Amino acid sequence: MALPIYATPLERIWYYAYRVICALIFLFLIAPILIVIPLSFNAEPYFTFTQKMLSLDPMGYSLRWYDTLLTFGMQAPDVPRDASWWRDAWTNARWVGVAKNSVIVGVFSTIIATVLGTLSALGLSRPEMPFRRTIMAILISPMIVPIIITATGLFFFYSSIQIREWGVPYLGVVLAHATLGIPFVIITVTATLVGFDHSLTRAAASLGANPRTVFRKVILPLILPGMISGALFAFVTSFDEVVVVMFIAGPDEQTIPRQMWNGIRESISPAILAVATILVVISVLLLAAVELLRRRSERLRGL
Amino acid sequence: MEGRPLKQALARAQSRAKRRALLLVVPLLLFIVVTFVAPIGQMLLRSVHNDAFARNMPNVGAWFAENDGAPTEDAFAALVADLRLARENRTAGEVGTRINYELGGTRSLFTSGARGADDLEPPFATSLVEDDAKWADPQLWQVMRTASSAYTASFYLAALDLTRDGDGNIVRVPEGRAVYLALFAKTFALSALITAICLLLGYPVAHLLATLPLAKSNLLMILVLLPFWTSLLVRTTSWMVLLQEQGVINNTLVATGITDTRLPMIYNQTGTVIAMVHILLPFMILPLYSVMRPIRPHYVRAARSLGATSWTAFRRVYLPQTVPGIGAGALLVFILAVGYYITPALVGGASGQLISNLIAYHMQDSLNWSMAAALAAILLAAVLLLYWLYDRLIGIDNMKLG
């Protein structure tokens, strides 16, 4: 949308004003996310830039909040940092523990969501699927229903069947997070199947491939990018979910968001900003992965 | 296989294909029904079903079933019998809590009534009232009558700021105790405001992204997608850091001399609106972008060449073509905003709370679960209505992520 030569002066002004407005909106979108990164290196327990930080004095910056993340909850944080110190950190540090829990819950719920979601997306995109619209609406609804309603419903349901007594830790949370992640898998996998040419599978079949080979060699490569980005969406959903965890997890079942929530509610310390920075870095990596997958998928489908 | 008519063979093949498609979906459908639909249905049942009174007070319940009108000596005798029973089973607190939901200050009436029930002498109609005059209150008897049936609409009445008076008529609750309707109204008004701001901010950005060359717009798109992928708690935390009294924005404003007093931008409605706009903005930009991208620039150029000013060309040619995107984005943002919980809970303070926060309060603090369920049912009905509208207008299968 280059500026045409016949533009009036007013239009010229508007052209540049429009760019400035857009730049400001982009700033509004991105600045709050980036601002936590320098602040997490604050040497003082404040949430604002100190004089030393502004003058780029190295004394104003420190890794103390990252250190807190590692040492908080350790049995002997002050001994020299040798192998046994790291072992102590790995087993006892509070934030390391909750990170492990989050990863475990995220991985298992992602596996359930991806397998079930992909299967049903394959079914839903077949032209002969009956009640397509209704079924799709039901399967996407976990994304739409307010999280507090889901959490309330699951709280009653899981306490009535006493799921915590079944001896499988995090079972309730994993199932709930799988439910919340499924809409994302369905949406992304269905998107890769839009315009899917069914003569491809027929051609493969007519050339003698059995259904399993057709799936492995023809369908899977096409939907794989969608599957992976759906899985990443599902993982992020679980990794970031706090309300359901608060309602249905046991008091000792802590995850990163729950620990963050407690930290924010009680006394917010810059250690939270250190966690936030790590999470921002993770989301940058995930975003890059999804972008690469999307491009690959478009190339594969010849879009 | 020989000799079968083609029509029949086709029908058979088709129904087999249908079955196979359905078979792929069934596992997930079962999963969602068991882990999502059924629990929510069960929860909604709670909004009309509460047997704390009916289960523990059988005698007075039987009297209510047989008699209408004002309580007689028989009714008081049944009540005292039930209070003695409640003392024996230690259920007076549970019963009192149930009545207390609808008539404030009655929980202690039941607990102390149950404590003293053994010492009461007939006629109970006088001795019980002598013990505490509240037992003669016609409204109390009205509430007990409703509570004596396990199924009740009173939680829905309460959720709409209605109550029953002594004669059983439905009336508005007194001005000072009406909270729910106002909160529903506030939730919808704030959601509409947030949607409007998102549209105002999202439209120019989506337009810019849609008109730039693909290489550039993909790069700028990262700025929209990164917030989308970043943890909600992280974004809320950032806003807490930015908007605090001693935060970055206030410090900058004071240091540059724009204001002398630090602005209260967080722990109130302003904080909720700012943070929620930031969180929901990508949900506005993405659908707008996907509608704007395929719009060809020729139409606007043709309008200009026919003498339209750039404003007219935008208003009469470009804008109408983007209406589907506006509808999709606005509905999606509104649906998500109405049910929002986390951000108002963290940055909303007292004035920035929405209906979800009240549901959480009834779940976790006041423990009035039936009330929470009734509020949740009303919220859910509103959301599902909007969802249905979204499906009718835009179609769920057109939802895109990134």
PDB file of N, CA and C in Angstrom, chain B residues 339-401:
ATOM      1  N   GLY B 339     -16.571 -14.606  30.212  1.00  0.00           N
ATOM      2  CA  GLY B 339     -16.264 -15.640  31.190  1.00  0.00           C
ATOM      3  C   GLY B 339     -14.898 -15.502  31.832  1.00  0.00           C
ATOM      4  N   TYR B 340     -14.252 -14.346  31.671  1.00  0.00           N
ATOM      5  CA  TYR B 340     -12.875 -14.225  32.130  1.00  0.00           C
ATOM      6  C   TYR B 340     -12.749 -14.284  33.636  1.00  0.00           C
ATOM      7  N   TYR B 341     -11.739 -14.964  34.104  1.00  0.00           N
ATOM      8  CA  TYR B 341     -11.590 -15.112  35.547  1.00  0.00           C
ATOM      9  C   TYR B 341     -10.227 -14.647  36.056  1.00  0.00           C
ATOM     10  N   ILE B 342      -9.152 -15.145  35.447  1.00  0.00           N
ATOM     11  CA  ILE B 342      -7.827 -14.993  36.039  1.00  0.00           C
ATOM     12  C   ILE B 342      -7.413 -13.526  36.164  1.00  0.00           C
ATOM     13  N   THR B 343      -7.512 -12.799  35.056  1.00  0.00           N
ATOM     14  CA  THR B 343      -7.027 -11.421  35.067  1.00  0.00           C
ATOM     15  C   THR B 343      -7.814 -10.533  36.040  1.00  0.00           C
ATOM     16  N   PRO B 344      -9.154 -10.547  36.016  1.00  0.00           N
ATOM     17  CA  PRO B 344      -9.866  -9.742  37.018  1.00  0.00           C
ATOM     18  C   PRO B 344      -9.503 -10.143  38.446  1.00  0.00           C
ATOM     19  N   ALA B 345      -9.303 -11.448  38.662  1.00  0.00           N
ATOM     20  CA  ALA B 345      -8.982 -11.884  40.025  1.00  0.00           C
ATOM     21  C   ALA B 345      -7.651 -11.303  40.482  1.00  0.00           C
ATOM     22  N   LEU B 346      -6.703 -11.162  39.537  1.00  0.00           N
ATOM     23  CA  LEU B 346      -5.369 -10.711  39.948  1.00  0.00           C
ATOM     24  C   LEU B 346      -5.225  -9.194  39.908  1.00  0.00           C
ATOM     25  N   VAL B 347      -5.795  -8.537  38.912  1.00  0.00           N
ATOM     26  CA  VAL B 347      -5.575  -7.090  38.809  1.00  0.00           C
ATOM     27  C   VAL B 347      -6.861  -6.285  39.006  1.00  0.00           C
ATOM     28  N   GLY B 348      -7.973  -6.964  39.269  1.00  0.00           N
ATOM     29  CA  GLY B 348      -9.247  -6.261  39.300  1.00  0.00           C
ATOM     30  C   GLY B 348      -9.551  -5.509  40.584  1.00  0.00           C
ATOM     31  N   GLY B 349      -8.862  -5.866  41.675  1.00  0.00           N
ATOM     32  CA  GLY B 349      -9.195  -5.235  42.942  1.00  0.00           C
ATOM     33  C   GLY B 349     -10.649  -5.475  43.293  1.00  0.00           C
ATOM     34  N   ALA B 350     -11.298  -4.508  43.955  1.00  0.00           N
ATOM     35  CA  ALA B 350     -12.690  -4.693  44.349  1.00  0.00           C
ATOM     36  C   ALA B 350     -13.643  -4.330  43.217  1.00  0.00           C
ATOM     37  N   SER B 351     -13.320  -3.307  42.437  1.00  0.00           N
ATOM     38  CA  SER B 351     -14.286  -2.817  41.452  1.00  0.00           C
ATOM     39  C   SER B 351     -14.173  -3.526  40.113  1.00  0.00           C
ATOM     40  N   GLY B 352     -13.084  -4.266  39.886  1.00  0.00           N
ATOM     41  CA  GLY B 352     -12.888  -4.870  38.573  1.00  0.00           C
ATOM     42  C   GLY B 352     -13.267  -6.330  38.507  1.00  0.00           C
ATOM     43  N   GLN B 353     -14.075  -6.803  39.465  1.00  0.00           N
ATOM     44  CA  GLN B 353     -14.440  -8.214  39.470  1.00  0.00           C
ATOM     45  C   GLN B 353     -15.593  -8.480  38.506  1.00  0.00           C
ATOM     46  N   LEU B 354     -15.555  -9.653  37.875  1.00  0.00           N
ATOM     47  CA  LEU B 354     -16.624 -10.032  36.955  1.00  0.00           C
ATOM     48  C   LEU B 354     -17.404 -11.206  37.541  1.00  0.00           C
ATOM     49  N   ILE B 355     -18.390 -11.660  36.776  1.00  0.00           N
ATOM     50  CA  ILE B 355     -19.295 -12.687  37.298  1.00  0.00           C
ATOM     51  C   ILE B 355     -18.542 -13.985  37.622  1.00  0.00           C
ATOM     52  N   SER B 356     -17.509 -14.306  36.827  1.00  0.00           N
ATOM     53  CA  SER B 356     -16.723 -15.513  37.101  1.00  0.00           C
ATOM     54  C   SER B 356     -16.089 -15.463  38.481  1.00  0.00           C
ATOM     55  N   ASN B 357     -15.661 -14.269  38.876  1.00  0.00           N
ATOM     56  CA  ASN B 357     -15.007 -14.140  40.171  1.00  0.00           C
ATOM     57  C   ASN B 357     -15.997 -14.392  41.302  1.00  0.00           C
ATOM     58  N   LEU B 358     -17.261 -14.000  41.084  1.00  0.00           N
ATOM     59  CA  LEU B 358     -18.273 -14.239  42.099  1.00  0.00           C
ATOM     60  C   LEU B 358     -18.583 -15.735  42.196  1.00  0.00           C
ATOM     61  N   ILE B 359     -18.572 -16.415  41.037  1.00  0.00           N
ATOM     62  CA  ILE B 359     -18.771 -17.869  41.057  1.00  0.00           C
ATOM     63  C   ILE B 359     -17.652 -18.513  41.869  1.00  0.00           C
ATOM     64  N   ALA B 360     -16.421 -18.066  41.613  1.00  0.00           N
ATOM     65  CA  ALA B 360     -15.282 -18.616  42.360  1.00  0.00           C
ATOM     66  C   ALA B 360     -15.426 -18.312  43.848  1.00  0.00           C
ATOM     67  N   TYR B 361     -15.927 -17.108  44.174  1.00  0.00           N
ATOM     68  CA  TYR B 361     -16.108 -16.748  45.584  1.00  0.00           C
ATOM     69  C   TYR B 361     -17.096 -17.694  46.245  1.00  0.00           C
ATOM     70  N   HIS B 362     -18.219 -17.973  45.548  1.00  0.00           N
ATOM     71  CA  HIS B 362     -19.209 -18.873  46.138  1.00  0.00           C
ATOM     72  C   HIS B 362     -18.693 -20.296  46.222  1.00  0.00           C
ATOM     73  N   MET B 363     -17.765 -20.654  45.313  1.00  0.00           N
ATOM     74  CA  MET B 363     -17.193 -22.003  45.370  1.00  0.00           C
ATOM     75  C   MET B 363     -16.196 -22.141  46.503  1.00  0.00           C
ATOM     76  N   GLN B 364     -15.350 -21.131  46.687  1.00  0.00           N
ATOM     77  CA  GLN B 364     -14.192 -21.303  47.571  1.00  0.00           C
ATOM     78  C   GLN B 364     -14.374 -20.667  48.939  1.00  0.00           C
ATOM     79  N   ASP B 365     -15.103 -19.553  49.018  1.00  0.00           N
ATOM     80  CA  ASP B 365     -15.168 -18.844  50.293  1.00  0.00           C
ATOM     81  C   ASP B 365     -16.519 -18.989  50.985  1.00  0.00           C
ATOM     82  N   SER B 366     -17.607 -18.629  50.301  1.00  0.00           N
ATOM     83  CA  SER B 366     -18.890 -18.716  50.992  1.00  0.00           C
ATOM     84  C   SER B 366     -19.436 -20.138  50.993  1.00  0.00           C
ATOM     85  N   LEU B 367     -18.866 -21.002  50.129  1.00  0.00           N
ATOM     86  CA  LEU B 367     -19.251 -22.408  50.031  1.00  0.00           C
ATOM     87  C   LEU B 367     -20.732 -22.604  49.739  1.00  0.00           C
ATOM     88  N   ASN B 368     -21.360 -21.609  49.121  1.00  0.00           N
ATOM     89  CA  ASN B 368     -22.747 -21.753  48.681  1.00  0.00           C
ATOM     90  C   ASN B 368     -22.728 -22.316  47.266  1.00  0.00           C
ATOM     91  N   TRP B 369     -22.548 -23.638  47.189  1.00  0.00           N
ATOM     92  CA  TRP B 369     -22.288 -24.266  45.899  1.00  0.00           C
ATOM     93  C   TRP B 369     -23.498 -24.194  44.975  1.00  0.00           C
ATOM     94  N   SER B 370     -24.682 -24.278  45.556  1.00  0.00           N
ATOM     95  CA  SER B 370     -25.868 -24.201  44.703  1.00  0.00           C
ATOM     96  C   SER B 370     -25.960 -22.837  44.037  1.00  0.00           C
ATOM     97  N   MET B 371     -25.595 -21.806  44.799  1.00  0.00           N
ATOM     98  CA  MET B 371     -25.608 -20.453  44.245  1.00  0.00           C
ATOM     99  C   MET B 371     -24.577 -20.337  43.122  1.00  0.00           C
ATOM    100  N   ALA B 372     -23.378 -20.881  43.366  1.00  0.00           N
ATOM    101  CA  ALA B 372     -22.336 -20.869  42.337  1.00  0.00           C
ATOM    102  C   ALA B 372     -22.845 -21.563  41.078  1.00  0.00           C
ATOM    103  N   ALA B 373     -23.534 -22.686  41.271  1.00  0.00           N
ATOM    104  CA  ALA B 373     -24.032 -23.439  40.124  1.00  0.00           C
ATOM    105  C   ALA B 373     -25.094 -22.648  39.374  1.00  0.00           C
ATOM    106  N   ALA B 374     -25.973 -21.953  40.108  1.00  0.00           N
ATOM    107  CA  ALA B 374     -27.022 -21.180  39.439  1.00  0.00           C
ATOM    108  C   ALA B 374     -26.414 -20.038  38.631  1.00  0.00           C
ATOM    109  N   LEU B 375     -25.436 -19.337  39.220  1.00  0.00           N
ATOM    110  CA  LEU B 375     -24.764 -18.251  38.483  1.00  0.00           C
ATOM    111  C   LEU B 375     -24.040 -18.818  37.267  1.00  0.00           C
ATOM    112  N   ALA B 376     -23.375 -19.971  37.462  1.00  0.00           N
ATOM    113  CA  ALA B 376     -22.655 -20.592  36.356  1.00  0.00           C
ATOM    114  C   ALA B 376     -23.620 -20.962  35.246  1.00  0.00           C
ATOM    115  N   ALA B 377     -24.812 -21.446  35.615  1.00  0.00           N
ATOM    116  CA  ALA B 377     -25.783 -21.851  34.593  1.00  0.00           C
ATOM    117  C   ALA B 377     -26.212 -20.651  33.763  1.00  0.00           C
ATOM    118  N   ILE B 378     -26.439 -19.514  34.430  1.00  0.00           N
ATOM    119  CA  ILE B 378     -26.871 -18.325  33.684  1.00  0.00           C
ATOM    120  C   ILE B 378     -25.754 -17.856  32.758  1.00  0.00           C
ATOM    121  N   LEU B 379     -24.530 -17.819  33.295  1.00  0.00           N
ATOM    122  CA  LEU B 379     -23.382 -17.416  32.468  1.00  0.00           C
ATOM    123  C   LEU B 379     -23.215 -18.367  31.286  1.00  0.00           C
ATOM    124  N   LEU B 380     -23.342 -19.664  31.583  1.00  0.00           N
ATOM    125  CA  LEU B 380     -23.162 -20.667  30.529  1.00  0.00           C
ATOM    126  C   LEU B 380     -24.220 -20.491  29.447  1.00  0.00           C
ATOM    127  N   ALA B 381     -25.457 -20.218  29.869  1.00  0.00           N
ATOM    128  CA  ALA B 381     -26.527 -20.025  28.882  1.00  0.00           C
ATOM    129  C   ALA B 381     -26.180 -18.855  27.966  1.00  0.00           C
ATOM    130  N   ALA B 382     -25.686 -17.761  28.548  1.00  0.00           N
ATOM    131  CA  ALA B 382     -25.324 -16.597  27.738  1.00  0.00           C
ATOM    132  C   ALA B 382     -24.205 -16.947  26.764  1.00  0.00           C
ATOM    133  N   VAL B 383     -23.188 -17.651  27.268  1.00  0.00           N
ATOM    134  CA  VAL B 383     -22.041 -17.986  26.419  1.00  0.00           C
ATOM    135  C   VAL B 383     -22.451 -18.935  25.299  1.00  0.00           C
ATOM    136  N   LEU B 384     -23.277 -19.937  25.637  1.00  0.00           N
ATOM    137  CA  LEU B 384     -23.682 -20.898  24.611  1.00  0.00           C
ATOM    138  C   LEU B 384     -24.540 -20.235  23.543  1.00  0.00           C
ATOM    139  N   LEU B 385     -25.351 -19.265  23.967  1.00  0.00           N
ATOM    140  CA  LEU B 385     -26.162 -18.529  22.991  1.00  0.00           C
ATOM    141  C   LEU B 385     -25.252 -17.797  21.998  1.00  0.00           C
ATOM    142  N   LEU B 386     -24.215 -17.146  22.546  1.00  0.00           N
ATOM    143  CA  LEU B 386     -23.277 -16.430  21.683  1.00  0.00           C
ATOM    144  C   LEU B 386     -22.500 -17.401  20.786  1.00  0.00           C
ATOM    145  N   TYR B 387     -22.171 -18.557  21.353  1.00  0.00           N
ATOM    146  CA  TYR B 387     -21.439 -19.591  20.616  1.00  0.00           C
ATOM    147  C   TYR B 387     -22.290 -20.085  19.448  1.00  0.00           C
ATOM    148  N   TRP B 388     -23.575 -20.295  19.738  1.00  0.00           N
ATOM    149  CA  TRP B 388     -24.498 -20.730  18.694  1.00  0.00           C
ATOM    150  C   TRP B 388     -24.560 -19.672  17.582  1.00  0.00           C
ATOM    151  N   LEU B 389     -24.629 -18.420  18.005  1.00  0.00           N
ATOM    152  CA  LEU B 389     -24.666 -17.310  17.049  1.00  0.00           C
ATOM    153  C   LEU B 389     -23.401 -17.313  16.194  1.00  0.00           C
ATOM    154  N   TYR B 390     -22.255 -17.529  16.865  1.00  0.00           N
ATOM    155  CA  TYR B 390     -20.971 -17.571  16.168  1.00  0.00           C
ATOM    156  C   TYR B 390     -20.988 -18.669  15.113  1.00  0.00           C
ATOM    157  N   ASP B 391     -21.487 -19.845  15.515  1.00  0.00           N
ATOM    158  CA  ASP B 391     -21.525 -20.973  14.589  1.00  0.00           C
ATOM    159  C   ASP B 391     -22.436 -20.666  13.404  1.00  0.00           C
ATOM    160  N   ARG B 392     -23.599 -20.026  13.681  1.00  0.00           N
ATOM    161  CA  ARG B 392     -24.528 -19.710  12.612  1.00  0.00           C
ATOM    162  C   ARG B 392     -23.926 -18.687  11.639  1.00  0.00           C
ATOM    163  N   LEU B 393     -23.275 -17.657  12.208  1.00  0.00           N
ATOM    164  CA  LEU B 393     -22.806 -16.566  11.367  1.00  0.00           C
ATOM    165  C   LEU B 393     -21.477 -16.879  10.693  1.00  0.00           C
ATOM    166  N   ILE B 394     -20.559 -17.466  11.453  1.00  0.00           N
ATOM    167  CA  ILE B 394     -19.201 -17.633  10.931  1.00  0.00           C
ATOM    168  C   ILE B 394     -18.891 -19.101  10.672  1.00  0.00           C
ATOM    169  N   GLY B 395     -19.404 -19.987  11.532  1.00  0.00           N
ATOM    170  CA  GLY B 395     -19.081 -21.401  11.378  1.00  0.00           C
ATOM    171  C   GLY B 395     -17.845 -21.740  12.183  1.00  0.00           C
ATOM    172  N   ILE B 396     -17.980 -22.748  13.069  1.00  0.00           N
ATOM    173  CA  ILE B 396     -16.846 -23.070  13.940  1.00  0.00           C
ATOM    174  C   ILE B 396     -15.672 -23.588  13.138  1.00  0.00           C
ATOM    175  N   ASP B 397     -15.975 -24.267  12.008  1.00  0.00           N
ATOM    176  CA  ASP B 397     -14.854 -24.847  11.254  1.00  0.00           C
ATOM    177  C   ASP B 397     -14.005 -23.772  10.586  1.00  0.00           C
ATOM    178  N   ASN B 398     -14.491 -22.516  10.623  1.00  0.00           N
ATOM    179  CA  ASN B 398     -13.662 -21.447  10.055  1.00  0.00           C
ATOM    180  C   ASN B 398     -12.749 -20.809  11.088  1.00  0.00           C
ATOM    181  N   MET B 399     -12.796 -21.327  12.320  1.00  0.00           N
ATOM    182  CA  MET B 399     -11.935 -20.765  13.357  1.00  0.00           C
ATOM    183  C   MET B 399     -10.487 -21.109  13.021  1.00  0.00           C
ATOM    184  N   LYS B 400      -9.635 -20.106  13.101  1.00  0.00           N
ATOM    185  CA  LYS B 400      -8.223 -20.351  12.776  1.00  0.00           C
ATOM    186  C   LYS B 400      -7.345 -19.911  13.923  1.00  0.00           C
ATOM    187  N   LEU B 401      -6.233 -20.584  14.057  1.00  0.00           N
ATOM    188  CA  LEU B 401      -5.277 -20.212  15.099  1.00  0.00           C
ATOM    189  C   LEU B 401      -3.956 -19.903  14.427  1.00  0.00           C
TER     190      LEU B 401
END
